[in-house]
Structure formats: structure tokens, C-alpha cells
mmCIF file of C-alpha atoms and ligand atoms in Angstrom:
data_model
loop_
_atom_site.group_PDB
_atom_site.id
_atom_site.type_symbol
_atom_site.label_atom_id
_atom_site.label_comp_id
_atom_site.label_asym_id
_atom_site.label_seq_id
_atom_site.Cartn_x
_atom_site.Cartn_y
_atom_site.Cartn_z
ATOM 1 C CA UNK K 188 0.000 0.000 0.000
ATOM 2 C CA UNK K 189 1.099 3.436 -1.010
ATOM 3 C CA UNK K 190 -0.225 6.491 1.768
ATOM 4 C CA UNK K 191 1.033 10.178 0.699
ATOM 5 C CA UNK K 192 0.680 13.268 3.513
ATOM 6 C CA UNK K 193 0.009 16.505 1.811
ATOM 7 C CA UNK K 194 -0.694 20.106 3.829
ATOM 8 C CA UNK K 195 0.607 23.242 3.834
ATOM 9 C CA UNK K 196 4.211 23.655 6.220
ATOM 10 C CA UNK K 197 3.071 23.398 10.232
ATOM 11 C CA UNK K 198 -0.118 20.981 9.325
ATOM 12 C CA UNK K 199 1.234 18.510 11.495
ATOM 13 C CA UNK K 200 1.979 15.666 9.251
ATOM 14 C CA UNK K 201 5.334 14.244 10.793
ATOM 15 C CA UNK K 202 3.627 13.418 13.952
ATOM 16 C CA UNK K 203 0.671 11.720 12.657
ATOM 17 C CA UNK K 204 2.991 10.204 10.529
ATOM 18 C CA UNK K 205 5.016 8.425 13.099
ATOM 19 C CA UNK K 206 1.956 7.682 15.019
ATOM 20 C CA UNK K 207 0.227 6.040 11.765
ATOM 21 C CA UNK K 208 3.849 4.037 11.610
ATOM 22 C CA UNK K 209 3.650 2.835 14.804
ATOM 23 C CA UNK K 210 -0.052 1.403 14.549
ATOM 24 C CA UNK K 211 0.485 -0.363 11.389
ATOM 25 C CA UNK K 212 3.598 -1.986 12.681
ATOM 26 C CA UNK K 213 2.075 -2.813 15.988
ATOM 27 C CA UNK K 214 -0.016 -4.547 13.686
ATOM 28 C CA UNK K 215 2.454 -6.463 12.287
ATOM 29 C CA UNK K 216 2.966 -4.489 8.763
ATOM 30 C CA UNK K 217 6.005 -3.326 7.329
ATOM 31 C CA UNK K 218 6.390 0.498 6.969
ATOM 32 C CA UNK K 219 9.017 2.633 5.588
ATOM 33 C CA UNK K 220 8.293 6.189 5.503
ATOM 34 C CA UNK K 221 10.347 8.950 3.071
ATOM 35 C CA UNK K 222 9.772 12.116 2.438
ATOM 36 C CA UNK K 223 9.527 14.185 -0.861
ATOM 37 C CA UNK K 224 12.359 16.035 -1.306
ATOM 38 C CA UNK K 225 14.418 13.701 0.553
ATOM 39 C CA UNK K 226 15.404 9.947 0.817
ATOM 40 C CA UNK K 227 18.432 9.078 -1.527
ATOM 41 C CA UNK K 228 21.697 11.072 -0.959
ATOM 42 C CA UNK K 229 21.065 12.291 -4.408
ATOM 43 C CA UNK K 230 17.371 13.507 -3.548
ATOM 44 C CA UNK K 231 18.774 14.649 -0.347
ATOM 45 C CA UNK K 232 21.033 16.908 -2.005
ATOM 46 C CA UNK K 233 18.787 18.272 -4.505
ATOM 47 C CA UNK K 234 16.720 19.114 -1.056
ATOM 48 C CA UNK K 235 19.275 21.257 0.455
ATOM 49 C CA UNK K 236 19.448 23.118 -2.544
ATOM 50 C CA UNK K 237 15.667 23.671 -3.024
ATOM 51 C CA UNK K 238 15.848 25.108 0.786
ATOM 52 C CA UNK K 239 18.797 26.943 1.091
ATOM 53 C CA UNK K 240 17.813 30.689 1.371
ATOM 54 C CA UNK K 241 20.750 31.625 0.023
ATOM 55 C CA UNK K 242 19.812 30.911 -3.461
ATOM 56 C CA UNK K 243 17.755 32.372 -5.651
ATOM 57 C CA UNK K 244 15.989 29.201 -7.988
ATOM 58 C CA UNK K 245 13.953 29.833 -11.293
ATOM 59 C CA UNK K 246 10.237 29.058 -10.895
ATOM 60 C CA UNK K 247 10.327 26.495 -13.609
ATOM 61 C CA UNK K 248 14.221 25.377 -12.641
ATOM 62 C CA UNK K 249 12.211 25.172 -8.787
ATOM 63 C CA UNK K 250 9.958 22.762 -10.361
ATOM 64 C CA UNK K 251 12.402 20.588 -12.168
ATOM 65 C CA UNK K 252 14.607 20.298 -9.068
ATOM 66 C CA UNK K 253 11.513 18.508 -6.997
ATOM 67 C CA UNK K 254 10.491 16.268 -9.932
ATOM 68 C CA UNK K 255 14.866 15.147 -9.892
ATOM 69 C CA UNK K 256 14.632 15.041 -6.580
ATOM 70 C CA UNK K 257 11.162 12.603 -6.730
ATOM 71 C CA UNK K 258 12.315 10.502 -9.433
ATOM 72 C CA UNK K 259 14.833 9.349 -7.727
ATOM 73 C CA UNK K 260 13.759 8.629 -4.410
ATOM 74 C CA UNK K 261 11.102 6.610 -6.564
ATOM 75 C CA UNK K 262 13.300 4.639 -8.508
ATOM 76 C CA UNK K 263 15.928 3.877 -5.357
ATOM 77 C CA UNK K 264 13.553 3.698 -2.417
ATOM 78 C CA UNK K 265 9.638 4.220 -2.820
ATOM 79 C CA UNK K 266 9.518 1.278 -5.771
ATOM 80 C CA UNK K 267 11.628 -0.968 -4.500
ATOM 81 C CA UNK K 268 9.752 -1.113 -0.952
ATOM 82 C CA UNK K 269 6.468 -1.535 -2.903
ATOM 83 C CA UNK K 270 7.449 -4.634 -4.910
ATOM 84 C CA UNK K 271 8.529 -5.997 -1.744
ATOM 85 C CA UNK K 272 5.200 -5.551 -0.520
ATOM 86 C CA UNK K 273 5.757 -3.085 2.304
ATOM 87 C CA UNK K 274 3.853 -0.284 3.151
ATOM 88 C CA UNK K 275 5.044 2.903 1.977
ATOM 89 C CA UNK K 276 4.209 6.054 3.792
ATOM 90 C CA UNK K 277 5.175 9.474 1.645
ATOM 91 C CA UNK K 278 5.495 13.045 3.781
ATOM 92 C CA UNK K 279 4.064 14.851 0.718
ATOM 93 C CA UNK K 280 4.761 13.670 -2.780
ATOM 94 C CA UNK K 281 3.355 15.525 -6.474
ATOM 95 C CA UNK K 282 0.000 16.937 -4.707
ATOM 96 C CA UNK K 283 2.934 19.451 -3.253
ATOM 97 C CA UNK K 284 3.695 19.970 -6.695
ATOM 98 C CA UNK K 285 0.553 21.160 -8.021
ATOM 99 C CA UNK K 286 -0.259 23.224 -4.785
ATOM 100 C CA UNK K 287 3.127 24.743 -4.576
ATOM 101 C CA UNK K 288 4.059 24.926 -8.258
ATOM 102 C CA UNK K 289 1.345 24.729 -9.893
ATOM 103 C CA UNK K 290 -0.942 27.442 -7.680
ATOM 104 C CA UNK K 291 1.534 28.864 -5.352
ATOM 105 C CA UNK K 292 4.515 29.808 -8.083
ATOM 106 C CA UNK K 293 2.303 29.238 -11.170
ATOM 107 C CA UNK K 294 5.776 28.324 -12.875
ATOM 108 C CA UNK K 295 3.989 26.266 -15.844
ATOM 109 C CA UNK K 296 0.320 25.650 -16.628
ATOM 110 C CA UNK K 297 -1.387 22.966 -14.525
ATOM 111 C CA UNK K 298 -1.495 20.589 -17.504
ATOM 112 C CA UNK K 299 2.282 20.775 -17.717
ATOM 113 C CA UNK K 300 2.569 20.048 -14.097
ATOM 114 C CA UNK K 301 -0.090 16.676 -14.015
ATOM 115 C CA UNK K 302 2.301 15.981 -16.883
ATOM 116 C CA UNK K 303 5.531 16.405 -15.314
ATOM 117 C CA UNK K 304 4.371 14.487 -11.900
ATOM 118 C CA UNK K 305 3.241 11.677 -13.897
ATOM 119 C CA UNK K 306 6.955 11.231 -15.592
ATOM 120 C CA UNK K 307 8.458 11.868 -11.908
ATOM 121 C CA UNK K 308 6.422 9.302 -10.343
ATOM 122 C CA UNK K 309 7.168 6.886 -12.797
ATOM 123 C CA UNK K 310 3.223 6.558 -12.837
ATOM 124 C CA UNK K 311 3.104 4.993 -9.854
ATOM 125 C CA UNK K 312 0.331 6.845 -8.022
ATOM 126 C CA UNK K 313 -1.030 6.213 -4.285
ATOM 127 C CA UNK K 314 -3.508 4.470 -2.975
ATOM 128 C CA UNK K 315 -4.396 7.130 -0.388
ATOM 129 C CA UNK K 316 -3.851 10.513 0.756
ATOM 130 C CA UNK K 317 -4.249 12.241 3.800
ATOM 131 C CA UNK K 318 -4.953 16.133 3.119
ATOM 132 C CA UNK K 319 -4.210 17.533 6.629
ATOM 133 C CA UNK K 320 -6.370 20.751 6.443
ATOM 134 C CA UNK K 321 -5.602 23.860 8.245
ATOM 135 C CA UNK K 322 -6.096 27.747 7.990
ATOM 136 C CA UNK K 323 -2.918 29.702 7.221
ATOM 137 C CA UNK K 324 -2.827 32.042 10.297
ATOM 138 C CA UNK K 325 -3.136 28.706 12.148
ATOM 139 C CA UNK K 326 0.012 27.166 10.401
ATOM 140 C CA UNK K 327 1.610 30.225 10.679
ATOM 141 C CA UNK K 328 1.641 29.834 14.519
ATOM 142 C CA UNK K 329 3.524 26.559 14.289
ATOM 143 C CA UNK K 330 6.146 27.387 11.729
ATOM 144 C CA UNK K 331 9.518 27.334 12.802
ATOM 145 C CA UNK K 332 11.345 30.918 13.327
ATOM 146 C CA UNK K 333 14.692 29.936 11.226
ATOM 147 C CA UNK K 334 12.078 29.865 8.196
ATOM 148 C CA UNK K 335 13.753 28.163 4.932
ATOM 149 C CA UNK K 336 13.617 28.922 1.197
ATOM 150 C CA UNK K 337 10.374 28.091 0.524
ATOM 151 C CA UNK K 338 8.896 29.190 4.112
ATOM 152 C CA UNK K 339 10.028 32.624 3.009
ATOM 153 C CA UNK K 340 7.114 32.850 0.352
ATOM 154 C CA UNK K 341 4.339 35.580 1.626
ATOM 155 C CA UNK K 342 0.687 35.000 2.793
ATOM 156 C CA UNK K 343 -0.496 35.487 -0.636
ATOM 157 C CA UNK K 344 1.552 32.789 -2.178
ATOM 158 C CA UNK K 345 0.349 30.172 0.885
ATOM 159 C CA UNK K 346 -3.485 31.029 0.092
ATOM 160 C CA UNK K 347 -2.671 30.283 -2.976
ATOM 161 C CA UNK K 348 -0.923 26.819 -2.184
ATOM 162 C CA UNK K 349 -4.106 26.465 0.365
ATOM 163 C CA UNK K 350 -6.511 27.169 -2.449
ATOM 164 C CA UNK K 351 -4.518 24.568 -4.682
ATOM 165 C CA UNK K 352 -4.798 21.458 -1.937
ATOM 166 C CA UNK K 353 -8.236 22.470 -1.185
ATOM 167 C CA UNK K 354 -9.631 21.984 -5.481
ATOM 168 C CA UNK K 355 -7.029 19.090 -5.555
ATOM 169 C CA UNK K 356 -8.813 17.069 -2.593
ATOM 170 C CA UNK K 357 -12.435 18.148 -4.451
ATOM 171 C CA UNK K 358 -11.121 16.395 -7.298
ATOM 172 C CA UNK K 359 -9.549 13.461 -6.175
ATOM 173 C CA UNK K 360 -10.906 10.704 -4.842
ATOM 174 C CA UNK K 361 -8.005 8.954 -3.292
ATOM 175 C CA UNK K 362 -7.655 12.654 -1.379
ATOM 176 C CA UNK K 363 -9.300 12.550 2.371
ATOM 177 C CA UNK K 364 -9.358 15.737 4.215
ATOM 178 C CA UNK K 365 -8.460 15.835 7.684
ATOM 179 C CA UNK K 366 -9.028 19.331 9.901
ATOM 180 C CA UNK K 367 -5.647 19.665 11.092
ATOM 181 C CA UNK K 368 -6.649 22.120 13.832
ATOM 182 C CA UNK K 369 -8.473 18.741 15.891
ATOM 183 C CA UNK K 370 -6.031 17.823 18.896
ATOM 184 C CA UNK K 371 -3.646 15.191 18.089
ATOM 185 C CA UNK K 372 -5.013 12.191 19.161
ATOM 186 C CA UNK K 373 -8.292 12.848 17.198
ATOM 187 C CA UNK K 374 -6.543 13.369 14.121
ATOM 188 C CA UNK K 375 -4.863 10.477 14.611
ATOM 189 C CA UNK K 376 -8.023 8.518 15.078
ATOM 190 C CA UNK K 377 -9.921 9.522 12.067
ATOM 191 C CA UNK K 378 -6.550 8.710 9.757
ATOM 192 C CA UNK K 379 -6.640 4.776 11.759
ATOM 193 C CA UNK K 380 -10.427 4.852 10.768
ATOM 194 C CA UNK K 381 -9.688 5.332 7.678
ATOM 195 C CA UNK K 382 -6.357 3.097 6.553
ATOM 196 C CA UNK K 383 -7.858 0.172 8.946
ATOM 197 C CA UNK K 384 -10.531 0.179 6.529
ATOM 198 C CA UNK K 385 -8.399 0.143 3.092
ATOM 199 C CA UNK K 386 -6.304 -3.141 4.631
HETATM 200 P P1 LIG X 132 8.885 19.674 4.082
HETATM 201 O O1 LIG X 132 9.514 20.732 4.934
HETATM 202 O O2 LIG X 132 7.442 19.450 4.393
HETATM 203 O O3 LIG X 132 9.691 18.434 4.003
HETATM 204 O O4 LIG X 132 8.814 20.231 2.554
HETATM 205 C C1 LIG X 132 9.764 20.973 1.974
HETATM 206 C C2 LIG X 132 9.179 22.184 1.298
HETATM 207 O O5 LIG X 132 9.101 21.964 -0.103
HETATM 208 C C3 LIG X 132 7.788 22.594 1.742
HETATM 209 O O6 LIG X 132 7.782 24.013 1.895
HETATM 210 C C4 LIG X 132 6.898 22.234 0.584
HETATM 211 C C5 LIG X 132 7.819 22.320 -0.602
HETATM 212 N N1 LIG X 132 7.498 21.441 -1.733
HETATM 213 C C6 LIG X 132 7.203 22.030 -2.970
HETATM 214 O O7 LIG X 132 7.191 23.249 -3.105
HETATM 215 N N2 LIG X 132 6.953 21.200 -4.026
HETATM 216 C C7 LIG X 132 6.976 19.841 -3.927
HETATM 217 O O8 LIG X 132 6.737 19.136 -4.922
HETATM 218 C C8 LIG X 132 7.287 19.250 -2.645
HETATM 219 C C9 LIG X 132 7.338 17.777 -2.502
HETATM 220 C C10 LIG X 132 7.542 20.103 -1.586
#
């Protein structure tokens, strides 16, 4: 099985995350979580560069440095794990892409963006996603201070990434919207509802 977390920065998907881990391998599945940018040294690389502040990155070069960075974590870690029948978890994975890039930035037309996520992915699309919902000024309140490249992006720019999860999870089914702003433990509860149901 193949679960993606998507949300804006501060929606609280690393902890439910590593609760959702924990659960599944209490009952007796194997998990391996990743996150998008990240896994592989290469994709790991391409991360610090996506993040650094001290760069200034291209819109559209911004968007071909997370597909490189995806493509690769899919090819060395996220297929790999599937064939072998694990469970893969995903902190965020192309939905990002469309919010971020495709509303946020507007680099390239959405079309060109499905597109490019598709070749990224190497079509290998999840079975579920977990939209953790939550109101900017909200997230705001849990962002970190040391705020990185992409952090740095106004209030305008996050209503629009907020705007682009919100007609994403409209559209797609696989996409199930959880308010982020519930305490922990009920968050948690309402994602277990859900996956115990798709084992
Ligand atoms: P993280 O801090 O949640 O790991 O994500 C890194 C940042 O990169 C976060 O601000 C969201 C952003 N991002 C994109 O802009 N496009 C993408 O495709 C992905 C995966 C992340």
C-alpha cells in the first residue's frame, strides 16, 4: 500500500505520521516512511538546494529540481519497498507539486505540471492521501522561526498553495481531508479509521 501526507508547512503531518507508523507496525505491517524532497543522498542533495535561502531558484528550474529530486527517491527507495510488498508512507509527494508549483509559483500551466508528476512518479500513483487541512494564520503559529527557502514565500503565495490542496482534494478521490486544527489524538483517530478500513 502506497499512503502520501500533503498540507501546507506546520499541518502537522510528521507526527501523525510516526503515530500512523507505529499502529500499522504494531499490527504487524512493514512500513518505511520517506519524504519528498528527501530519501536518496542524491534527492537529499537536490533538497538542500531547493531550501537553502541563500539561493535564488527559477520558478520552472524550482519545479524541475523537486520532480529530480522525486524521481529518484522513486526509482531507489519508494519502488523498491512496494514490490517488496511493504507499506510505503510518503510526507508529501506531487500533490505538493501542483499546490506549490502549480498554484503557489504558477511556474507552468497545470497541464504541464499533471504531466511532469506523472513522468516523476514513474506513474506509480497512491492508494491514499491524507490532506491535513488547516487555515494559514493557524500554520503560521507553528512554523519554525529559522524559516527556509520556501517558508520565506508571503501569505499570498500560501493562500494560494491552500486554495490549490483544497480543489485538488475536491477532485480526487483517493484525497481525504483531515481538519488539522483537531487535537492530536483525534486526528490520529480519524486517519486509523480510515487506513484500517483500506487493509
Ligand atoms: P517539508 O519541509 O514538508 O519536508 O517540505 C519541503 C518544502 O518543499 C515545503 O515548503 C513544501 C515544498 N514542496 C514544494 O514546493 N513542491 C513539492 O513538490 C514538494 C514535494 C515540496
Amino acid at each position: 500500500m502506497f499512503i502520501t501526507f500533503e498540507g501546507i508547512d506546520g499541518s502537522g503531518k510528521s507526527t501523525q505520521i510516526q503515530k500512523l507508523k507505529r499502529r500499522l507496525q504494531q499490527n504487524g505491517v512493514q512500513v518505511k516512511v520517506f519524504r519528498d524532497p528527501g530519501g536518496p543522498v542524491v534527492s537529499e542533495k537536490v533538497r538542500e538546494l531547493l531550501l537553502n535561502p541563500d539561493y535564488d531558484i527559477d520558478p520552472v528550474t524550482e519545479l524541475l529540481l523537486f520532480s529530480a529530486a522525486r524521481s529518484q527517491l522513486m526509482a531507489e527507495n519508494v519502488i523498491p519497498s512496494i514490490e517488496e510488498g511493504k507499506t510505503v508512507i510518503l510526507d508529501r509527494f506531487y500533490d505538493s507539486t501542483v499546490a506549490y508549483q502549480g498554484y503557489g509559483r504558477q511556474s507552468v500551466g497545470l497541464d504541464e505540471i499533471h504531466m511532469m508528476n506523472r513522468v516523476a512518479s514513474h506513474k506509480c500513483e497512491p492508494d491514499l492521501t491524507i490532506y491535513m487541512k488547516l487555515p494559514l494564520h493557524a500554520a503560521k503559529k507553528r512554523m519554525s522561526k529559522n524559516k527556509d527557502r520556501m517558508e520565506q514565500a508571503g501569505d499570498s503565495f500560501y493562500n494560494k498553495v491552500i486554495q490549490g490542496f483544497n480543489r485538488l482534494a475536491e477532485q480526487e478521490q483517493r484525497i481525504f481531508t483531515v481538519d488539522a486544527r483537531l487535537p492530536t489524538e483525534e486526528v490520529h483517530h480519524k486517519i486509523w479509521t480510515l487506513i484500517d478500513r483500506s487493509f
